[in-house]
Amino acid sequence: MSVLVWVEHDNASVKDATLAAVTAAGKLGEVVALVAGQGAQGAADAAAKIAGVSKVLLADDAAYGHALAENVAPLIAELMSGYDAFVAPATTTGKNIAPRVAALLDVMQVSEVLSVESADTFTRPIYAGNAIATVKSSDAKKVLTIRGTAFDKAAAEGGSASVETISGKGDTGLSSFVGAEIAKSERPELTSAKIIVSGGRALGSGEQFHALIDPLADKLGAAVGASRAAVDAGYAPNDYQVGQTGKIVAPEVYIAVGISGAIQHLAGMKDSKVIIAINKDEDAPIFQVADVGLVGDLFKIVPELTEKL
Amino acid sequence: MKVLVPVKRVLDYNVKPRVKADGTGVDLANVKMSMNPFDEIAVEEAIRLKEKGVASEIVVVSIGEQKAQETLRTALAMGADRAILIVSEDKVEPLGVAKLLAKVAEAEQPGLVILGKQAIDDDNNQTGQMLGALLGWGQGTFASKVEVSGDSVEVTREVDGGLETVKLKTPAIVTTDLRLNEPRYASLPNIMKAKSKPMEQKTPADYGVDVTPRLSIVKVEEPAKRQAGVKVADVDELIGKLKTLGVVA
């Protein structure tokens, strides 16, 4: 079986999410990595070094510059005549592109795969992670998105694949990129951070969120996350949101501050290795999943914790 | 322009799902069902486009069992103009739904199709993108802002790391993210009025679409339970725990 893997990159380097997708794809067969972009030679070279990648395809064209699904999906669908499966990480880019590829191939996609049971059988979470479904695909070609936190990352160094340049039909003229506003952060990226400090609505305001959560995160070298309630209340930006409708994380340590632990939120973090909860309500659902819980006033506890660390 | 809004009837988001003992699925007998929250946002956005004079008519469509009528009535009560119910007592997968919606779109000729980004039962996040592919239209997924001008639409998308704006030629597909808007409640008079709004009933066979599932469910299980944790009394004890976990030196 040969598998085409979507490489998520910033032209110069490969993003971590790709490494987990390579591991998942390796369970199915021979892995060929696709780098689509504009000026993406650096990313192709980096992809060639990933352990387990046998070949890299580089589609370098202005049309692929911002990974617009309208342009990229036909390229992939055409390439798929030579592959048995297409695997993308379940990032916003992967989720945007893969279903478009699946429909062009007339196959059903399997989203957010947690494990590969066999060549056609996979597990995936449903109902916000409250149930795990094992599904078997009857389609000739498989299209999968991979939940990055469910697979080990392939080694970024050690491989020596060849890079082959390919071309596709290019711009379909359906869409164009206007601009991007990327949130600047000195801290580690949320989905790949080892430690995450997350704040909820109990923080009370944006000022208090930043005054309490940020210093604690900085002390621990952690990324900062937030519950949907905190984001909706405007205490933290959208891309901080951890949950079913935000980011799915599984760090080594997740510190939930002033977060009650709604189903929606738990879906995004309950696979963390260690969960620590600080909440004044001892009946808060978060304590049912927390390994270590501290009941008390976060406005006293968090500054004290930050100072003593 | 006409706006088409597909809506799905799902287990209410406040209900904790229970996995059936025989492992065939989640128990949906006698539990509260509601409109998928992302679809409420889609209906709301369509109504706002109508209030701005951009949309001329809002057609809502649902694919599912007869009871999905209730979901369509909710959308009509919010402000949609008419509804189409495609009745299927069997579950239809995103690919089948997208194929049916493509047929509806061909018949209705909307300028925009606004869908939720994902349904909170199957968590697939596929239908909008698949519909875009089948129709050959542009797609603005995970939208937090939608601006229609002339024959194009600018969609601000929530992506990992921030926001991205794309411009699509209409007709186009938009899928909604949470922050696009806050859906309105249907008022009692509007709920009464919605009862007399037109609702057409169809079947997948009327559209000549084969909706046979491609995926079969082998089993559905509860996720692994976490071990019960411990509570600590104060910050010093918490730091002690962090030390034993190797988080801090």
Coordinates of C-alpha atoms in Angstrom, one line a residue:
Chain A
M1 CA 0.0 0.0 0.0
S2 CA 1.3 3.5 -0.8
V3 CA 0.2 6.5 1.2
L4 CA 0.4 10.2 0.3
V5 CA 0.8 12.5 3.3
W6 CA 0.0 16.2 3.4
V7 CA 2.9 18.2 4.8
E8 CA 2.0 21.2 6.8
H9 CA 4.8 23.7 6.6
D10 CA 5.8 27.4 6.6
N11 CA 7.9 27.1 3.4
A12 CA 11.1 26.7 5.3
S13 CA 10.3 24.0 7.8
V14 CA 7.8 21.2 8.5
K15 CA 5.3 21.7 11.3
D16 CA 5.1 19.1 14.1
A17 CA 1.6 18.0 13.1
T18 CA 3.1 16.4 10.0
L19 CA 5.3 14.1 12.0
A20 CA 2.4 12.4 13.7
A21 CA 0.7 12.0 10.3
V22 CA 3.8 10.3 9.0
T23 CA 3.7 7.8 11.9
A24 CA 0.0 7.0 11.2
A25 CA 0.6 6.7 7.5
G26 CA 3.6 4.4 8.1
K27 CA 1.2 1.9 9.7
L28 CA -0.6 1.6 6.4
G29 CA 2.3 1.4 4.0
E30 CA 5.0 3.3 2.1
V31 CA 4.9 7.0 2.9
V32 CA 5.3 9.7 0.2
A33 CA 5.1 13.3 1.4
L34 CA 3.5 16.0 -0.6
V35 CA 4.8 19.6 -0.1
A36 CA 2.6 22.1 -1.9
G37 CA 3.4 25.7 -1.7
Q38 CA 5.2 28.7 -3.2
G39 CA 8.9 28.8 -2.6
A40 CA 8.7 25.7 -0.5
Q41 CA 12.0 24.0 -1.4
G42 CA 13.2 24.4 2.2
A43 CA 10.1 22.6 3.5
A44 CA 10.6 19.8 0.9
D45 CA 14.2 19.4 2.0
A46 CA 13.1 19.2 5.6
A47 CA 10.4 16.7 4.7
A48 CA 13.0 14.5 3.0
K49 CA 14.8 14.2 6.3
I50 CA 11.8 12.8 8.2
A51 CA 12.4 9.2 9.2
G52 CA 10.0 6.9 7.3
V53 CA 9.4 9.1 4.3
S54 CA 10.4 7.3 1.1
K55 CA 9.9 10.2 -1.4
V56 CA 8.9 13.9 -1.3
L57 CA 6.8 15.4 -4.0
L58 CA 7.2 19.2 -4.3
A59 CA 4.5 21.2 -6.1
D60 CA 5.8 24.7 -6.2
D61 CA 3.4 27.2 -7.7
A62 CA 1.8 30.6 -6.7
A63 CA -1.6 28.8 -6.8
Y64 CA -0.5 26.6 -3.8
G65 CA 1.0 29.4 -1.8
H66 CA -1.7 29.6 0.9
A67 CA -2.9 26.0 0.7
L68 CA -6.2 27.1 -0.7
A69 CA -8.4 24.0 -0.8
E70 CA -9.9 24.9 -4.2
N71 CA -6.4 24.7 -5.8
V72 CA -4.7 22.1 -3.7
A73 CA -7.5 19.4 -3.6
P74 CA -7.6 18.8 -7.4
L75 CA -3.8 18.4 -7.4
I76 CA -4.1 15.8 -4.7
A77 CA -7.1 14.1 -6.2
E78 CA -5.1 13.7 -9.5
L79 CA -2.0 12.3 -7.7
M80 CA -4.2 9.8 -5.9
S81 CA -4.5 7.6 -9.0
G82 CA -1.1 6.3 -7.8
Y83 CA -1.8 5.9 -4.1
D84 CA -4.1 3.9 -1.9
A85 CA -4.6 6.4 0.9
F86 CA -4.3 10.1 1.6
V87 CA -3.4 11.2 5.2
A88 CA -3.5 14.7 6.5
P89 CA -3.0 16.0 10.1
A90 CA -6.3 17.1 11.6
T91 CA -5.2 20.8 11.7
T92 CA -7.4 23.5 10.3
T93 CA -5.5 23.2 7.0
G94 CA -5.9 19.4 6.9
K95 CA -9.6 19.6 7.8
N96 CA -10.1 22.2 5.1
I97 CA -8.5 20.2 2.3
A98 CA -9.0 16.5 3.0
P99 CA -12.9 16.3 2.7
R100 CA -12.6 18.2 -0.6
V101 CA -10.2 15.6 -1.8
A102 CA -12.4 12.8 -0.5
A103 CA -15.5 14.1 -2.4
L104 CA -13.5 14.5 -5.6
L105 CA -12.5 10.8 -5.2
D106 CA -16.0 9.8 -4.2
V107 CA -15.0 8.3 -0.9
M108 CA -16.0 8.9 2.7
Q109 CA -13.3 10.5 4.8
V110 CA -12.5 9.1 8.3
S111 CA -11.9 12.2 10.5
E112 CA -9.6 12.6 13.5
V113 CA -8.3 9.0 13.5
L114 CA -7.0 7.9 16.9
S115 CA -5.6 4.5 15.9
V116 CA -5.0 2.4 12.8
E117 CA -6.4 -1.1 13.5
S118 CA -5.9 -2.5 10.0
A119 CA -5.7 -1.2 6.4
D120 CA -9.4 -0.4 6.4
T121 CA -10.3 -0.1 10.1
F122 CA -9.8 2.9 12.3
T123 CA -10.9 4.3 15.6
R124 CA -12.1 7.9 16.0
P125 CA -13.8 9.9 18.7
I126 CA -17.5 10.9 18.4
Y127 CA -19.8 13.0 20.6
A128 CA -17.0 15.3 21.8
G129 CA -14.8 12.3 22.8
N130 CA -17.5 10.8 24.9
A131 CA -17.5 7.7 22.7
I132 CA -14.9 6.0 20.6
A133 CA -16.1 4.4 17.3
T134 CA -14.3 1.7 15.4
V135 CA -15.2 2.2 11.7
K136 CA -14.4 0.1 8.7
S137 CA -14.2 1.7 5.3
S138 CA -15.4 -0.1 2.2
D139 CA -13.9 2.6 -0.1
A140 CA -11.1 1.6 -2.5
K141 CA -9.1 4.6 -1.5
K142 CA -8.9 5.9 2.1
V143 CA -8.9 9.6 3.1
L144 CA -7.9 10.1 6.7
T145 CA -7.2 13.0 9.0
I146 CA -5.0 12.1 12.0
R147 CA -5.4 13.4 15.5
G148 CA -1.8 14.5 16.2
T149 CA -1.9 13.9 19.9
A150 CA -2.8 10.2 19.3
F151 CA 0.3 9.2 17.5
D152 CA 4.0 9.5 18.3
K153 CA 5.9 12.0 16.2
A154 CA 8.2 10.5 13.6
A155 CA 11.9 11.6 14.0
A156 CA 12.4 14.9 12.1
E157 CA 16.0 13.8 11.2
G158 CA 17.5 10.6 9.9
G159 CA 15.6 10.1 6.6
S160 CA 17.1 10.7 3.2
A161 CA 14.3 10.7 0.7
S162 CA 14.6 12.1 -2.8
V163 CA 12.7 15.3 -3.8
E164 CA 10.7 15.1 -7.0
T165 CA 9.2 18.2 -8.5
I166 CA 5.6 17.9 -9.8
S167 CA 3.1 20.3 -11.3
G168 CA -0.7 20.4 -11.2
K169 CA -3.4 22.4 -12.9
G170 CA -2.7 25.4 -10.7
D171 CA -5.2 28.1 -10.0
T172 CA -8.9 27.2 -10.3
G173 CA -9.9 30.9 -10.0
L174 CA -12.5 30.1 -7.3
S175 CA -10.7 31.7 -4.4
S176 CA -7.9 34.0 -3.5
F177 CA -5.9 34.8 -0.3
V178 CA -6.5 38.3 1.1
G179 CA -4.5 38.4 4.3
A180 CA -3.8 36.8 7.6
E181 CA -3.6 38.0 11.2
I182 CA -1.4 35.5 13.0
A183 CA -1.4 35.9 16.8
K184 CA 2.2 36.7 18.0
S185 CA 3.4 34.6 20.8
E186 CA 6.8 34.0 22.4
R187 CA 5.4 31.0 24.2
P188 CA 5.3 27.4 22.8
E189 CA 2.6 26.5 20.4
L190 CA -0.5 25.2 22.2
T191 CA -0.9 21.9 20.3
S192 CA 2.8 20.9 20.7
A193 CA 3.5 22.3 24.2
K194 CA 4.7 20.0 27.0
I195 CA 2.9 22.1 29.6
I196 CA -0.2 24.1 29.2
V197 CA -1.7 26.6 31.7
S198 CA -5.4 27.2 30.9
G199 CA -7.7 29.8 32.3
G200 CA -11.5 29.9 32.5
R201 CA -14.3 32.4 33.1
A202 CA -13.5 32.5 36.9
L203 CA -10.6 34.8 36.0
G204 CA -13.2 37.5 35.7
S205 CA -11.6 39.8 33.1
G206 CA -9.0 39.9 30.4
E207 CA -6.6 41.9 32.6
Q208 CA -6.8 39.4 35.4
F209 CA -6.4 36.5 32.9
H210 CA -3.1 38.0 31.7
A211 CA -2.0 39.2 35.1
L212 CA -2.4 35.7 36.7
I213 CA -2.1 33.1 33.9
D214 CA 0.7 34.6 31.8
P215 CA 3.3 34.8 34.6
L216 CA 2.6 31.3 35.8
A217 CA 2.9 30.0 32.2
D218 CA 6.2 31.9 31.7
K219 CA 7.6 30.4 35.0
L220 CA 6.8 26.9 33.7
G221 CA 7.8 27.6 30.1
A222 CA 4.2 26.6 29.2
A223 CA 1.7 27.5 26.5
V224 CA -1.4 29.4 27.5
G225 CA -4.9 28.0 26.8
A226 CA -8.4 29.0 27.6
S227 CA -11.9 27.6 28.0
R228 CA -14.6 28.6 25.5
A229 CA -16.3 30.6 28.3
A230 CA -13.1 32.7 28.8
V231 CA -12.7 33.2 25.0
D232 CA -16.4 34.1 24.6
A233 CA -16.1 36.6 27.4
G234 CA -13.2 38.2 25.6
Y235 CA -10.6 37.4 28.2
A236 CA -8.4 35.5 25.7
P237 CA -8.1 35.3 21.9
N238 CA -9.9 32.6 19.9
D239 CA -6.9 30.6 19.0
Y240 CA -6.3 30.0 22.8
Q241 CA -9.4 27.9 23.0
V242 CA -9.1 24.3 24.1
G243 CA -12.0 22.1 23.5
Q244 CA -14.2 20.2 21.0
T245 CA -14.6 23.4 19.0
G246 CA -11.1 24.7 19.6
K247 CA -7.8 22.9 19.8
I248 CA -7.3 19.3 20.9
V249 CA -4.2 19.1 23.2
A250 CA -2.5 16.3 25.0
P251 CA 0.4 17.8 26.9
E252 CA 2.4 16.1 29.7
V253 CA 0.9 18.5 32.2
Y254 CA -2.4 20.5 31.8
I255 CA -3.1 23.1 34.5
A256 CA -6.8 24.2 34.5
V257 CA -7.3 27.4 36.5
G258 CA -10.9 28.4 37.2
I259 CA -12.3 26.0 34.6
S260 CA -15.4 24.0 35.6
G261 CA -14.8 21.2 33.1
A262 CA -17.7 21.2 30.7
I263 CA -18.0 18.3 28.3
Q264 CA -17.0 20.7 25.5
H265 CA -13.7 21.5 27.3
L266 CA -12.8 18.0 28.5
A267 CA -13.0 16.8 24.8
G268 CA -10.0 19.0 24.1
M269 CA -7.7 18.1 27.0
K270 CA -8.7 14.9 28.7
D271 CA -5.9 12.9 27.0
S272 CA -3.3 15.0 28.8
K273 CA -0.9 12.9 30.8
V274 CA -1.3 14.8 34.1
I275 CA -4.2 17.1 34.8
I276 CA -4.0 19.6 37.6
A277 CA -7.1 21.6 38.6
I278 CA -7.4 24.8 40.7
N279 CA -11.0 25.7 41.4
K280 CA -13.0 27.0 44.3
D281 CA -16.0 24.7 43.6
E282 CA -15.0 21.3 45.0
D283 CA -17.9 19.7 43.0
A284 CA -16.7 21.1 39.7
P285 CA -16.6 18.3 37.1
I286 CA -12.9 19.1 36.3
F287 CA -12.0 17.3 39.6
Q288 CA -13.4 14.1 38.2
V289 CA -10.6 14.0 35.6
A290 CA -7.9 15.8 37.5
D291 CA -4.9 13.9 38.9
V292 CA -4.1 16.6 41.3
G293 CA -6.8 19.1 42.6
L294 CA -6.5 22.1 44.8
V295 CA -9.8 23.6 46.0
G296 CA -9.5 27.3 46.8
D297 CA -9.5 30.9 45.5
L298 CA -7.4 31.1 42.4
F299 CA -6.8 34.8 43.0
K300 CA -4.8 33.8 46.1
I301 CA -3.4 30.4 44.9
V302 CA -2.1 31.4 41.5
P303 CA 0.1 34.4 42.6
E304 CA 1.4 32.3 45.5
L305 CA 2.2 29.4 43.2
T306 CA 3.9 31.6 40.6
E307 CA 6.0 33.2 43.4
K308 CA 7.0 30.0 45.0
L309 CA 8.1 28.3 41.7
Chain B
M1 CA -29.3 36.2 -3.6
K2 CA -30.9 33.1 -2.2
V3 CA -29.2 31.5 0.8
L4 CA -29.4 27.8 1.5
V5 CA -28.8 26.6 5.0
P6 CA -28.5 22.9 5.8
V7 CA -29.4 22.0 9.5
K8 CA -29.0 18.8 11.4
R9 CA -30.9 17.4 14.4
V10 CA -28.5 16.2 17.0
L11 CA -28.3 15.2 20.6
D12 CA -28.5 18.4 22.7
Y13 CA -25.1 19.6 23.5
N14 CA -25.9 19.7 27.3
V15 CA -26.7 16.1 27.4
K16 CA -24.0 13.6 28.4
P17 CA -24.0 10.9 25.7
R18 CA -24.4 7.3 27.0
V19 CA -22.9 4.5 25.0
K20 CA -25.2 1.6 24.5
A21 CA -24.3 -1.6 26.3
D22 CA -24.2 -3.7 23.1
G23 CA -21.6 -1.4 21.6
T24 CA -23.7 -0.4 18.6
G25 CA -23.8 3.3 19.2
V26 CA -25.0 6.1 21.5
D27 CA -28.4 5.8 23.2
L28 CA -30.7 8.4 21.6
A29 CA -34.0 7.0 23.0
N30 CA -35.9 9.6 25.1
V31 CA -33.1 12.1 25.2
K32 CA -33.3 15.8 24.3
M33 CA -32.5 16.6 20.7
S34 CA -31.8 20.1 19.3
M35 CA -30.5 21.9 16.3
N36 CA -26.7 21.4 15.9
P37 CA -25.2 24.6 17.6
F38 CA -23.1 25.5 14.5
D39 CA -26.2 25.3 12.3
E40 CA -28.0 27.8 14.5
I41 CA -25.1 30.1 13.8
A42 CA -25.5 29.4 10.1
V43 CA -29.2 30.2 10.2
E44 CA -28.5 33.4 12.2
E45 CA -25.9 34.5 9.6
A46 CA -28.4 33.9 6.8
I47 CA -31.0 36.0 8.6
R48 CA -28.5 38.8 9.2
L49 CA -27.7 38.8 5.5
K50 CA -31.4 39.1 4.7
E51 CA -31.8 41.9 7.2
K52 CA -28.9 43.7 5.5
G53 CA -30.7 43.3 2.2
V54 CA -28.0 40.9 0.8
A55 CA -30.1 37.8 0.9
S56 CA -33.6 37.7 -0.7
E57 CA -34.8 34.3 0.5
I58 CA -33.6 31.7 3.1
V59 CA -34.2 28.1 2.4
V60 CA -33.4 25.6 5.2
V61 CA -32.9 21.9 4.4
S62 CA -32.5 18.9 6.7
I63 CA -31.7 15.3 5.9
G64 CA -32.9 12.8 8.5
E65 CA -35.9 11.2 10.2
Q66 CA -39.4 12.7 10.2
K67 CA -38.6 14.3 13.6
A68 CA -36.1 16.6 11.9
Q69 CA -39.2 18.6 11.0
E70 CA -38.9 20.1 14.5
T71 CA -35.4 21.4 13.7
L72 CA -36.6 22.9 10.5
R73 CA -39.5 24.6 12.3
T74 CA -37.0 26.1 14.7
A75 CA -35.1 27.5 11.8
L76 CA -38.3 28.9 10.3
A77 CA -39.2 30.4 13.6
M78 CA -35.8 32.2 13.7
G79 CA -36.6 33.7 10.3
A80 CA -36.0 31.3 7.5
D81 CA -38.6 31.5 4.7
R82 CA -39.2 27.9 3.7
A83 CA -37.9 24.4 4.4
I84 CA -37.1 21.2 2.6
L85 CA -37.0 17.9 4.5
I86 CA -35.3 14.9 2.8
V87 CA -36.6 12.0 4.8
S88 CA -34.2 9.1 5.5
E89 CA -34.7 6.9 8.5
D90 CA -31.2 5.4 8.0
K91 CA -28.2 7.5 8.9
V92 CA -26.7 9.4 5.9
E93 CA -23.0 10.1 5.9
P94 CA -21.4 13.5 5.0
L95 CA -20.7 12.3 1.5
G96 CA -24.3 11.3 1.0
V97 CA -25.5 14.5 2.6
A98 CA -23.2 16.5 0.3
K99 CA -24.5 14.7 -2.8
L100 CA -28.1 15.5 -1.8
L101 CA -27.3 19.1 -1.0
A102 CA -25.6 19.5 -4.3
K103 CA -28.8 18.4 -6.0
V104 CA -30.8 20.8 -3.9
A105 CA -28.3 23.6 -4.7
E106 CA -28.7 22.8 -8.4
A107 CA -32.4 23.1 -8.2
E108 CA -32.5 26.2 -5.9
Q109 CA -29.5 28.1 -7.4
P110 CA -28.4 29.8 -4.1
G111 CA -25.7 32.4 -4.1
L112 CA -24.4 31.1 -0.8
V113 CA -24.7 27.8 1.1
I114 CA -24.0 28.4 4.8
L115 CA -23.4 25.2 6.9
G116 CA -22.1 24.6 10.4
K117 CA -18.4 23.6 10.5
Q118 CA -19.2 20.3 12.2
A119 CA -22.1 18.4 13.8
I120 CA -21.5 17.7 17.4
D121 CA -22.6 14.1 17.2
D122 CA -20.3 12.6 14.6
D123 CA -17.7 15.4 14.8
N124 CA -16.8 14.9 11.1
N125 CA -16.3 18.4 9.8
Q126 CA -16.6 17.3 6.2
T127 CA -20.0 18.2 4.6
G128 CA -19.3 21.8 3.6
Q129 CA -16.0 21.0 2.0
M130 CA -17.4 18.0 0.2
L131 CA -20.3 20.1 -1.1
G132 CA -17.8 22.6 -2.4
A133 CA -16.0 19.9 -4.3
L134 CA -19.1 18.4 -5.8
L135 CA -20.4 21.8 -6.9
G136 CA -17.0 23.1 -7.9
W137 CA -17.5 26.2 -5.7
G138 CA -15.1 28.0 -3.4
Q139 CA -15.2 27.3 0.3
G140 CA -14.8 29.6 3.3
T141 CA -14.6 27.2 6.2
F142 CA -14.5 28.0 9.9
A143 CA -15.9 31.5 9.2
S144 CA -15.8 34.2 11.9
K145 CA -16.8 37.0 9.5
V146 CA -18.7 37.0 6.2
E147 CA -18.9 40.0 3.9
V148 CA -20.7 39.8 0.6
S149 CA -20.0 42.4 -2.1
G150 CA -21.2 42.1 -5.6
D151 CA -20.3 38.7 -7.0
S152 CA -17.8 37.8 -4.3
V153 CA -17.7 37.1 -0.6
E154 CA -14.8 37.7 1.8
V155 CA -14.6 35.2 4.6
T156 CA -12.4 35.6 7.6
R157 CA -11.5 32.1 8.8
E158 CA -10.3 30.9 12.2
V159 CA -7.1 28.9 11.5
D160 CA -4.5 27.5 13.9
G161 CA -2.5 30.4 15.1
G162 CA -4.9 33.2 14.2
L163 CA -7.2 34.4 11.4
E164 CA -7.0 34.3 7.6
T165 CA -9.2 36.1 5.1
V166 CA -10.0 34.6 1.7
K167 CA -12.1 36.0 -1.2
L168 CA -14.4 33.6 -3.0
K169 CA -16.4 34.0 -6.2
T170 CA -20.1 33.4 -5.6
P171 CA -21.8 31.1 -5.5
A172 CA -19.8 29.8 -2.6
I173 CA -19.8 27.6 0.5
V174 CA -19.4 29.0 4.0
T175 CA -19.0 26.9 7.2
T176 CA -19.6 28.7 10.5
D177 CA -17.3 28.8 13.5
L178 CA -18.5 29.7 17.0
R179 CA -17.6 33.3 16.9
L180 CA -19.4 34.3 13.7
N181 CA -22.5 35.5 15.7
E182 CA -24.8 34.8 18.6
P183 CA -28.0 33.1 17.4
R184 CA -31.3 34.7 18.3
Y185 CA -34.1 33.0 20.2
A186 CA -37.3 32.4 18.3
S187 CA -40.1 34.5 19.9
L188 CA -43.5 32.9 20.6
P189 CA -45.3 34.8 17.8
N190 CA -42.6 33.7 15.4
I191 CA -42.9 30.1 16.5
M192 CA -46.6 30.3 15.8
K193 CA -46.0 31.9 12.4
A194 CA -43.4 29.3 11.5
K195 CA -46.1 26.6 11.6
S196 CA -47.7 28.0 8.4
K197 CA -44.4 28.4 6.5
P198 CA -44.0 26.0 3.6
M199 CA -42.2 22.7 4.2
E200 CA -41.6 20.4 1.3
Q201 CA -40.9 16.6 1.8
K202 CA -38.6 14.7 -0.4
T203 CA -36.6 11.4 -0.3
P204 CA -33.1 10.6 -1.4
A205 CA -34.6 8.6 -4.3
D206 CA -36.4 11.8 -5.6
Y207 CA -32.9 13.2 -6.3
G208 CA -31.5 9.9 -7.6
V209 CA -28.8 9.9 -5.0
D210 CA -27.4 6.6 -3.6
V211 CA -26.8 7.2 0.1
T212 CA -25.5 3.8 1.0
P213 CA -22.9 4.2 3.8
R214 CA -19.3 3.7 2.9
L215 CA -18.2 3.3 6.5
S216 CA -19.6 0.6 8.8
I217 CA -19.5 0.9 12.6
V218 CA -17.7 -2.1 14.0
K219 CA -18.3 -1.0 17.6
V220 CA -18.8 2.1 19.8
E221 CA -17.2 2.1 23.2
E222 CA -16.7 4.4 26.2
P223 CA -13.4 6.1 26.2
A224 CA -10.8 4.8 28.7
K225 CA -11.6 6.2 32.2
R226 CA -9.0 8.3 34.0
Q227 CA -7.7 7.1 37.3
A228 CA -9.2 9.0 40.3
G229 CA -6.8 11.8 41.4
V230 CA -5.9 13.3 44.7
K231 CA -6.7 16.6 46.2
V232 CA -3.9 18.6 47.9
A233 CA -4.4 21.1 50.7
D234 CA -2.3 24.0 49.7
V235 CA 0.2 25.5 47.3
D236 CA 3.2 24.0 48.9
E237 CA 1.8 20.5 48.6
L238 CA 0.9 21.3 44.9
I239 CA 4.5 22.3 44.3
G240 CA 5.6 19.1 45.9
K241 CA 3.4 17.2 43.4
L242 CA 4.8 19.2 40.5
K243 CA 8.3 18.3 41.6
T244 CA 7.5 14.6 41.8
L245 CA 6.0 14.9 38.3
G246 CA 9.2 16.6 37.1
V247 CA 7.4 19.7 36.0
V248 CA 9.6 21.9 38.1
A249 CA 13.1 21.3 39.4

